[in-house]
Amino acid sequence: DAKTTQPNSMESNEEEPVHLPCNHSTISGTDYIHWYRQLPSQGPEYVIHGLTSNVNNRMASLAIAEDRKSSTLILHRATLRDAAVYYCILREYGETSGSRLTFGEGTQLTVNP
Amino acid sequence: EAQVTQNPRYLITVTGKKLTVTCSQNMNHEYMSWYRQDPGLGLRQIYYSMNVEVTDKGDVPEGYKVSRKEKRNFPLILESPSPNQTSLYFCASSSEQGSNQPQHFGDGTRLSIL
């Protein structure tokens, strides 16, 4: 999987929007951009994914740059329960590799009351 | 409720004593996999299975075995555990194996090998 770069940590205040950036300059045309998060003592949880267009779901929005070399996960109103490690992952399907997720170190999001 | 269930959640055992961590999913997913998570190394894939009776190695398969006799179950077997297998383990599943399918993870199994 292609490499992604995320800040190690970010802070936000409760009920404010959060923009989590991810750089993926070596992305290929067939790579999907996935975001997962991991709350303390839990397994990773799927947040959102996209290919080219911006995406919205009940958890977040994903803004993808026109050249696809970067993306931003947007939490519209952060809550204390959103404090977690957020992983940006490029996922491609391979006949021999299956559909593994290659996790980096992610961004530790702290939400202040 | 759609879920991936791992058992046990915690286990302390000794070197060389065979153990099995079970994983079961109720979503009729074809694809299942095992990851281990270690500080500073992130999550790394151990084994994966594309369907019943089809398994293959991930990035760190040494010291582990898996089997996929039924679609819902994907146990991880440590035939002769060693201290370097002390880790947090996660099972995951997804429908098909396309790159646009989200994976569902279990809550993890923390293994300590003494």
PDB file of C-alpha atoms in Angstrom:
ATOM      1  CA  ASP A   1       0.000   0.000   0.000  1.00  0.00           C
ATOM      2  CA  ALA A   2       1.128   3.528  -0.695  1.00  0.00           C
ATOM      3  CA  LYS A   3       2.430   5.576   2.201  1.00  0.00           C
ATOM      4  CA  THR A   4       0.431   8.223   4.029  1.00  0.00           C
ATOM      5  CA  THR A   5       1.663  11.034   6.251  1.00  0.00           C
ATOM      6  CA  GLN A   6      -0.348  12.365   9.180  1.00  0.00           C
ATOM      7  CA  PRO A   7       0.491  14.655  12.086  1.00  0.00           C
ATOM      8  CA  ASN A   8       1.288  12.726  15.252  1.00  0.00           C
ATOM      9  CA  SER A   9      -1.232  14.612  17.343  1.00  0.00           C
ATOM     10  CA  MET A  10      -3.926  17.274  17.203  1.00  0.00           C
ATOM     11  CA  GLU A  11      -6.107  19.007  19.750  1.00  0.00           C
ATOM     12  CA  SER A  12      -9.603  20.331  19.517  1.00  0.00           C
ATOM     13  CA  ASN A  13     -12.252  21.782  21.754  1.00  0.00           C
ATOM     14  CA  GLU A  14     -15.565  20.109  22.317  1.00  0.00           C
ATOM     15  CA  GLU A  15     -18.307  21.054  19.851  1.00  0.00           C
ATOM     16  CA  GLU A  16     -15.859  22.637  17.438  1.00  0.00           C
ATOM     17  CA  PRO A  17     -15.046  21.243  13.989  1.00  0.00           C
ATOM     18  CA  VAL A  18     -11.880  19.214  13.534  1.00  0.00           C
ATOM     19  CA  HIS A  19      -9.929  18.878  10.312  1.00  0.00           C
ATOM     20  CA  LEU A  20      -7.531  15.943  10.261  1.00  0.00           C
ATOM     21  CA  PRO A  21      -5.103  16.114   7.314  1.00  0.00           C
ATOM     22  CA  CYS A  22      -3.471  13.285   5.421  1.00  0.00           C
ATOM     23  CA  ASN A  23      -0.887  13.455   2.650  1.00  0.00           C
ATOM     24  CA  HIS A  24      -0.610  10.638   0.136  1.00  0.00           C
ATOM     25  CA  SER A  25       1.448  11.994  -2.712  1.00  0.00           C
ATOM     26  CA  THR A  26       2.192   8.550  -4.214  1.00  0.00           C
ATOM     27  CA  ILE A  27      -1.434   7.488  -4.469  1.00  0.00           C
ATOM     28  CA  SER A  28      -2.335   5.501  -7.559  1.00  0.00           C
ATOM     29  CA  GLY A  29      -5.511   5.738  -9.563  1.00  0.00           C
ATOM     30  CA  THR A  30      -7.087   2.628  -8.045  1.00  0.00           C
ATOM     31  CA  ASP A  31      -6.322   3.382  -4.385  1.00  0.00           C
ATOM     32  CA  TYR A  32      -9.266   4.105  -2.132  1.00  0.00           C
ATOM     33  CA  ILE A  33      -8.719   6.486   0.780  1.00  0.00           C
ATOM     34  CA  HIS A  34      -9.969   4.941   4.005  1.00  0.00           C
ATOM     35  CA  TRP A  35     -10.176   6.419   7.476  1.00  0.00           C
ATOM     36  CA  TYR A  36     -10.393   4.356  10.625  1.00  0.00           C
ATOM     37  CA  ARG A  37     -10.203   5.361  14.242  1.00  0.00           C
ATOM     38  CA  GLN A  38      -9.245   3.468  17.349  1.00  0.00           C
ATOM     39  CA  LEU A  39     -10.681   4.423  20.698  1.00  0.00           C
ATOM     40  CA  PRO A  40      -8.819   3.381  23.838  1.00  0.00           C
ATOM     41  CA  SER A  41      -9.073  -0.349  24.530  1.00  0.00           C
ATOM     42  CA  GLN A  42     -11.064  -1.020  21.364  1.00  0.00           C
ATOM     43  CA  GLY A  43     -10.454  -2.355  17.897  1.00  0.00           C
ATOM     44  CA  PRO A  44     -10.172  -0.033  14.910  1.00  0.00           C
ATOM     45  CA  GLU A  45     -13.494   1.321  13.703  1.00  0.00           C
ATOM     46  CA  TYR A  46     -14.314   2.232  10.124  1.00  0.00           C
ATOM     47  CA  VAL A  47     -15.105   5.926   9.688  1.00  0.00           C
ATOM     48  CA  ILE A  48     -15.358   6.738   5.988  1.00  0.00           C
ATOM     49  CA  HIS A  49     -13.779   6.102   2.605  1.00  0.00           C
ATOM     50  CA  GLY A  50     -13.699   7.660  -0.841  1.00  0.00           C
ATOM     51  CA  LEU A  51     -12.049   7.512  -4.227  1.00  0.00           C
ATOM     52  CA  THR A  52     -12.297  10.894  -5.930  1.00  0.00           C
ATOM     53  CA  SER A  53     -15.373  12.786  -4.771  1.00  0.00           C
ATOM     54  CA  ASN A  54     -16.005  14.209  -1.324  1.00  0.00           C
ATOM     55  CA  VAL A  55     -18.029  11.902   0.888  1.00  0.00           C
ATOM     56  CA  ASN A  56     -20.354  12.421   3.820  1.00  0.00           C
ATOM     57  CA  ASN A  57     -21.784   9.983   6.323  1.00  0.00           C
ATOM     58  CA  ARG A  58     -23.261  10.158   9.798  1.00  0.00           C
ATOM     59  CA  MET A  59     -19.833  10.119  11.425  1.00  0.00           C
ATOM     60  CA  ALA A  60     -17.768  12.494   9.311  1.00  0.00           C
ATOM     61  CA  SER A  61     -16.988  14.051   5.970  1.00  0.00           C
ATOM     62  CA  LEU A  62     -14.051  13.304   3.713  1.00  0.00           C
ATOM     63  CA  ALA A  63     -12.656  16.023   1.505  1.00  0.00           C
ATOM     64  CA  ILE A  64     -10.351  14.779  -1.242  1.00  0.00           C
ATOM     65  CA  ALA A  65      -8.032  17.132  -3.109  1.00  0.00           C
ATOM     66  CA  GLU A  66      -8.525  17.372  -6.837  1.00  0.00           C
ATOM     67  CA  ASP A  67      -5.145  15.740  -7.526  1.00  0.00           C
ATOM     68  CA  ARG A  68      -5.907  13.131  -4.826  1.00  0.00           C
ATOM     69  CA  LYS A  69      -2.540  13.686  -3.189  1.00  0.00           C
ATOM     70  CA  SER A  70      -4.112  14.739   0.069  1.00  0.00           C
ATOM     71  CA  SER A  71      -7.362  14.411   1.960  1.00  0.00           C
ATOM     72  CA  THR A  72      -8.974  15.770   5.096  1.00  0.00           C
ATOM     73  CA  LEU A  73     -11.254  14.039   7.537  1.00  0.00           C
ATOM     74  CA  ILE A  74     -13.752  16.481   8.983  1.00  0.00           C
ATOM     75  CA  LEU A  75     -15.552  15.934  12.265  1.00  0.00           C
ATOM     76  CA  HIS A  76     -18.206  18.641  12.254  1.00  0.00           C
ATOM     77  CA  ARG A  77     -18.681  18.909  16.013  1.00  0.00           C
ATOM     78  CA  ALA A  78     -16.113  17.115  18.112  1.00  0.00           C
ATOM     79  CA  THR A  79     -17.268  15.367  21.252  1.00  0.00           C
ATOM     80  CA  LEU A  80     -15.228  13.850  24.051  1.00  0.00           C
ATOM     81  CA  ARG A  81     -16.024  10.432  22.595  1.00  0.00           C
ATOM     82  CA  ASP A  82     -14.191  11.375  19.406  1.00  0.00           C
ATOM     83  CA  ALA A  83     -10.850  11.308  21.233  1.00  0.00           C
ATOM     84  CA  ALA A  84      -9.003   8.512  19.458  1.00  0.00           C
ATOM     85  CA  VAL A  85      -6.177   7.665  17.095  1.00  0.00           C
ATOM     86  CA  TYR A  86      -7.257   8.363  13.514  1.00  0.00           C
ATOM     87  CA  TYR A  87      -5.668   6.392  10.696  1.00  0.00           C
ATOM     88  CA  CYS A  88      -5.606   7.430   7.056  1.00  0.00           C
ATOM     89  CA  ILE A  89      -5.029   4.380   4.861  1.00  0.00           C
ATOM     90  CA  LEU A  90      -4.679   3.887   1.142  1.00  0.00           C
ATOM     91  CA  ARG A  91      -6.228   0.614   0.205  1.00  0.00           C
ATOM     92  CA  GLU A  92      -5.788  -1.228  -3.026  1.00  0.00           C
ATOM     93  CA  TYR A  93      -7.007  -4.628  -3.948  1.00  0.00           C
ATOM     94  CA  GLY A  94      -4.425  -7.133  -5.016  1.00  0.00           C
ATOM     95  CA  GLU A  95      -4.997 -10.586  -6.384  1.00  0.00           C
ATOM     96  CA  THR A  96      -2.253 -12.033  -4.214  1.00  0.00           C
ATOM     97  CA  SER A  97      -2.295  -9.671  -1.272  1.00  0.00           C
ATOM     98  CA  GLY A  98      -5.972  -9.671  -0.546  1.00  0.00           C
ATOM     99  CA  SER A  99      -7.352  -6.456   0.858  1.00  0.00           C
ATOM    100  CA  ARG A 100      -5.120  -5.786   3.826  1.00  0.00           C
ATOM    101  CA  LEU A 101      -5.110  -2.494   5.627  1.00  0.00           C
ATOM    102  CA  THR A 102      -1.631  -1.104   6.205  1.00  0.00           C
ATOM    103  CA  PHE A 103      -1.839   1.052   9.303  1.00  0.00           C
ATOM    104  CA  GLY A 104       0.634   3.849   9.999  1.00  0.00           C
ATOM    105  CA  GLU A 105       0.985   5.583  13.348  1.00  0.00           C
ATOM    106  CA  GLY A 106      -2.076   7.765  12.852  1.00  0.00           C
ATOM    107  CA  THR A 107      -3.046  11.043  14.526  1.00  0.00           C
ATOM    108  CA  GLN A 108      -3.869  11.098  18.225  1.00  0.00           C
ATOM    109  CA  LEU A 109      -6.831  13.454  18.585  1.00  0.00           C
ATOM    110  CA  THR A 110      -7.375  15.049  21.980  1.00  0.00           C
ATOM    111  CA  VAL A 111     -10.709  16.757  22.602  1.00  0.00           C
ATOM    112  CA  ASN A 112     -10.785  19.317  25.388  1.00  0.00           C
ATOM    113  CA  PRO A 113     -13.999  19.951  27.347  1.00  0.00           C
TER     114      PRO A 113
ATOM    115  CA  GLU B   1     -26.188  -6.768  15.908  1.00  0.00           C
ATOM    116  CA  ALA B   2     -23.389  -7.100  13.356  1.00  0.00           C
ATOM    117  CA  GLN B   3     -20.199  -7.957  15.135  1.00  0.00           C
ATOM    118  CA  VAL B   4     -16.849  -9.691  15.208  1.00  0.00           C
ATOM    119  CA  THR B   5     -16.352 -11.631  18.435  1.00  0.00           C
ATOM    120  CA  GLN B   6     -12.980 -12.679  19.771  1.00  0.00           C
ATOM    121  CA  ASN B   7     -12.260 -14.969  22.691  1.00  0.00           C
ATOM    122  CA  PRO B   8     -10.608 -14.803  25.085  1.00  0.00           C
ATOM    123  CA  ARG B   9     -10.228 -11.071  25.626  1.00  0.00           C
ATOM    124  CA  TYR B  10      -7.246 -11.576  27.907  1.00  0.00           C
ATOM    125  CA  LEU B  11      -4.877 -14.503  28.369  1.00  0.00           C
ATOM    126  CA  ILE B  12      -1.682 -15.000  30.325  1.00  0.00           C
ATOM    127  CA  THR B  13       0.118 -18.231  29.558  1.00  0.00           C
ATOM    128  CA  VAL B  14       3.567 -19.771  29.433  1.00  0.00           C
ATOM    129  CA  THR B  15       6.036 -20.423  26.659  1.00  0.00           C
ATOM    130  CA  GLY B  16       5.299 -23.524  24.610  1.00  0.00           C
ATOM    131  CA  LYS B  17       1.725 -24.111  25.726  1.00  0.00           C
ATOM    132  CA  LYS B  18      -0.476 -24.282  22.635  1.00  0.00           C
ATOM    133  CA  LEU B  19      -3.320 -21.805  22.520  1.00  0.00           C
ATOM    134  CA  THR B  20      -6.133 -20.811  20.192  1.00  0.00           C
ATOM    135  CA  VAL B  21      -7.817 -17.446  19.884  1.00  0.00           C
ATOM    136  CA  THR B  22     -11.242 -17.750  18.335  1.00  0.00           C
ATOM    137  CA  CYS B  23     -12.863 -15.252  15.987  1.00  0.00           C
ATOM    138  CA  SER B  24     -16.435 -15.365  14.780  1.00  0.00           C
ATOM    139  CA  GLN B  25     -18.428 -12.956  12.615  1.00  0.00           C
ATOM    140  CA  ASN B  26     -22.178 -12.888  12.033  1.00  0.00           C
ATOM    141  CA  MET B  27     -22.225 -10.830   8.842  1.00  0.00           C
ATOM    142  CA  ASN B  28     -21.659 -13.642   6.329  1.00  0.00           C
ATOM    143  CA  HIS B  29     -18.397 -11.996   5.270  1.00  0.00           C
ATOM    144  CA  GLU B  30     -16.077 -13.786   2.881  1.00  0.00           C
ATOM    145  CA  TYR B  31     -12.892 -12.018   3.910  1.00  0.00           C
ATOM    146  CA  MET B  32     -11.339 -12.371   7.371  1.00  0.00           C
ATOM    147  CA  SER B  33      -7.931 -11.498   8.744  1.00  0.00           C
ATOM    148  CA  TRP B  34      -5.798 -11.312  11.863  1.00  0.00           C
ATOM    149  CA  TYR B  35      -3.642  -8.369  12.954  1.00  0.00           C
ATOM    150  CA  ARG B  36      -1.314  -7.817  15.855  1.00  0.00           C
ATOM    151  CA  GLN B  37      -0.694  -4.398  17.385  1.00  0.00           C
ATOM    152  CA  ASP B  38       2.558  -3.496  19.082  1.00  0.00           C
ATOM    153  CA  PRO B  39       3.762  -0.124  20.400  1.00  0.00           C
ATOM    154  CA  GLY B  40       5.704   1.762  17.756  1.00  0.00           C
ATOM    155  CA  LEU B  41       4.883  -0.805  15.070  1.00  0.00           C
ATOM    156  CA  GLY B  42       1.186  -0.187  14.582  1.00  0.00           C
ATOM    157  CA  LEU B  43      -1.118  -2.926  13.334  1.00  0.00           C
ATOM    158  CA  ARG B  44       0.408  -5.614  11.152  1.00  0.00           C
ATOM    159  CA  GLN B  45      -1.447  -8.327   9.301  1.00  0.00           C
ATOM    160  CA  ILE B  46      -0.651 -11.918  10.312  1.00  0.00           C
ATOM    161  CA  TYR B  47      -2.887 -14.051   8.076  1.00  0.00           C
ATOM    162  CA  TYR B  48      -5.944 -13.533   5.952  1.00  0.00           C
ATOM    163  CA  SER B  49      -8.619 -15.676   4.346  1.00  0.00           C
ATOM    164  CA  MET B  50     -10.517 -14.860   1.179  1.00  0.00           C
ATOM    165  CA  ASN B  51     -13.130 -17.554   1.758  1.00  0.00           C
ATOM    166  CA  VAL B  52     -13.669 -21.012   3.240  1.00  0.00           C
ATOM    167  CA  GLU B  53     -10.566 -23.195   2.920  1.00  0.00           C
ATOM    168  CA  VAL B  54      -8.566 -20.309   1.397  1.00  0.00           C
ATOM    169  CA  THR B  55      -5.921 -18.743   3.636  1.00  0.00           C
ATOM    170  CA  ASP B  56      -2.678 -16.901   3.019  1.00  0.00           C
ATOM    171  CA  LYS B  57       0.168 -15.244   4.857  1.00  0.00           C
ATOM    172  CA  GLY B  58       0.185 -11.575   5.735  1.00  0.00           C
ATOM    173  CA  ASP B  59       3.199  -9.542   6.775  1.00  0.00           C
ATOM    174  CA  VAL B  60       4.134 -11.371   9.995  1.00  0.00           C
ATOM    175  CA  PRO B  61       2.946 -15.007   9.809  1.00  0.00           C
ATOM    176  CA  GLU B  62       5.855 -16.727  11.599  1.00  0.00           C
ATOM    177  CA  GLY B  63       4.756 -18.694  14.640  1.00  0.00           C
ATOM    178  CA  TYR B  64       1.059 -18.626  13.775  1.00  0.00           C
ATOM    179  CA  LYS B  65      -1.431 -20.896  12.055  1.00  0.00           C
ATOM    180  CA  VAL B  66      -5.007 -20.308  10.966  1.00  0.00           C
ATOM    181  CA  SER B  67      -7.850 -22.335   9.561  1.00  0.00           C
ATOM    182  CA  ARG B  68     -11.103 -21.480   7.792  1.00  0.00           C
ATOM    183  CA  LYS B  69     -13.375 -24.491   7.851  1.00  0.00           C
ATOM    184  CA  GLU B  70     -16.551 -22.418   8.114  1.00  0.00           C
ATOM    185  CA  LYS B  71     -17.333 -19.002   6.758  1.00  0.00           C
ATOM    186  CA  ARG B  72     -18.060 -17.436  10.141  1.00  0.00           C
ATOM    187  CA  ASN B  73     -15.004 -18.670  12.068  1.00  0.00           C
ATOM    188  CA  PHE B  74     -11.315 -17.897  11.669  1.00  0.00           C
ATOM    189  CA  PRO B  75      -9.279 -19.120  14.664  1.00  0.00           C
ATOM    190  CA  LEU B  76      -5.673 -18.063  15.263  1.00  0.00           C
ATOM    191  CA  ILE B  77      -3.453 -20.846  16.577  1.00  0.00           C
ATOM    192  CA  LEU B  78      -0.155 -20.475  18.377  1.00  0.00           C
ATOM    193  CA  GLU B  79       1.325 -23.983  18.416  1.00  0.00           C
ATOM    194  CA  SER B  80       4.297 -23.097  20.621  1.00  0.00           C
ATOM    195  CA  PRO B  81       3.900 -19.533  21.908  1.00  0.00           C
ATOM    196  CA  SER B  82       6.980 -17.492  22.714  1.00  0.00           C
ATOM    197  CA  PRO B  83       7.378 -14.209  24.629  1.00  0.00           C
ATOM    198  CA  ASN B  84       7.795 -12.217  21.385  1.00  0.00           C
ATOM    199  CA  GLN B  85       4.180 -13.089  20.577  1.00  0.00           C
ATOM    200  CA  THR B  86       3.004 -11.075  23.552  1.00  0.00           C
ATOM    201  CA  SER B  87       0.781  -8.547  21.846  1.00  0.00           C
ATOM    202  CA  LEU B  88      -2.716  -7.216  21.249  1.00  0.00           C
ATOM    203  CA  TYR B  89      -4.500  -9.196  18.533  1.00  0.00           C
ATOM    204  CA  PHE B  90      -7.412  -8.138  16.364  1.00  0.00           C
ATOM    205  CA  CYS B  91      -9.616 -10.123  14.041  1.00  0.00           C
ATOM    206  CA  ALA B  92     -11.359  -8.356  11.171  1.00  0.00           C
ATOM    207  CA  SER B  93     -13.851  -9.211   8.467  1.00  0.00           C
ATOM    208  CA  SER B  94     -15.305  -7.619   5.355  1.00  0.00           C
ATOM    209  CA  SER B  95     -17.638  -8.541   2.561  1.00  0.00           C
ATOM    210  CA  GLU B  96     -15.788  -9.521  -0.606  1.00  0.00           C
ATOM    211  CA  GLN B  97     -12.270  -8.214  -0.699  1.00  0.00           C
ATOM    212  CA  GLY B  98     -12.590  -5.180  -2.859  1.00  0.00           C
ATOM    213  CA  SER B  99     -10.663  -2.111  -1.880  1.00  0.00           C
ATOM    214  CA  ASN B 100     -13.848  -0.159  -1.208  1.00  0.00           C
ATOM    215  CA  GLN B 101     -15.209  -2.469   1.471  1.00  0.00           C
ATOM    216  CA  PRO B 102     -14.861  -1.405   5.116  1.00  0.00           C
ATOM    217  CA  GLN B 103     -13.418  -3.900   7.559  1.00  0.00           C
ATOM    218  CA  HIS B 104     -15.096  -4.669  10.867  1.00  0.00           C
ATOM    219  CA  PHE B 105     -12.814  -5.349  13.813  1.00  0.00           C
ATOM    220  CA  GLY B 106     -13.256  -7.275  17.027  1.00  0.00           C
ATOM    221  CA  ASP B 107     -12.449  -5.714  20.402  1.00  0.00           C
ATOM    222  CA  GLY B 108      -9.092  -7.435  20.634  1.00  0.00           C
ATOM    223  CA  THR B 109      -7.334 -10.174  22.580  1.00  0.00           C
ATOM    224  CA  ARG B 110      -4.457  -9.256  24.817  1.00  0.00           C
ATOM    225  CA  LEU B 111      -1.976 -12.130  25.038  1.00  0.00           C
ATOM    226  CA  SER B 112       0.887 -12.294  27.499  1.00  0.00           C
ATOM    227  CA  ILE B 113       3.374 -15.120  27.008  1.00  0.00           C
ATOM    228  CA  LEU B 114       5.682 -15.613  30.006  1.00  0.00           C
TER     229      LEU B 114
END
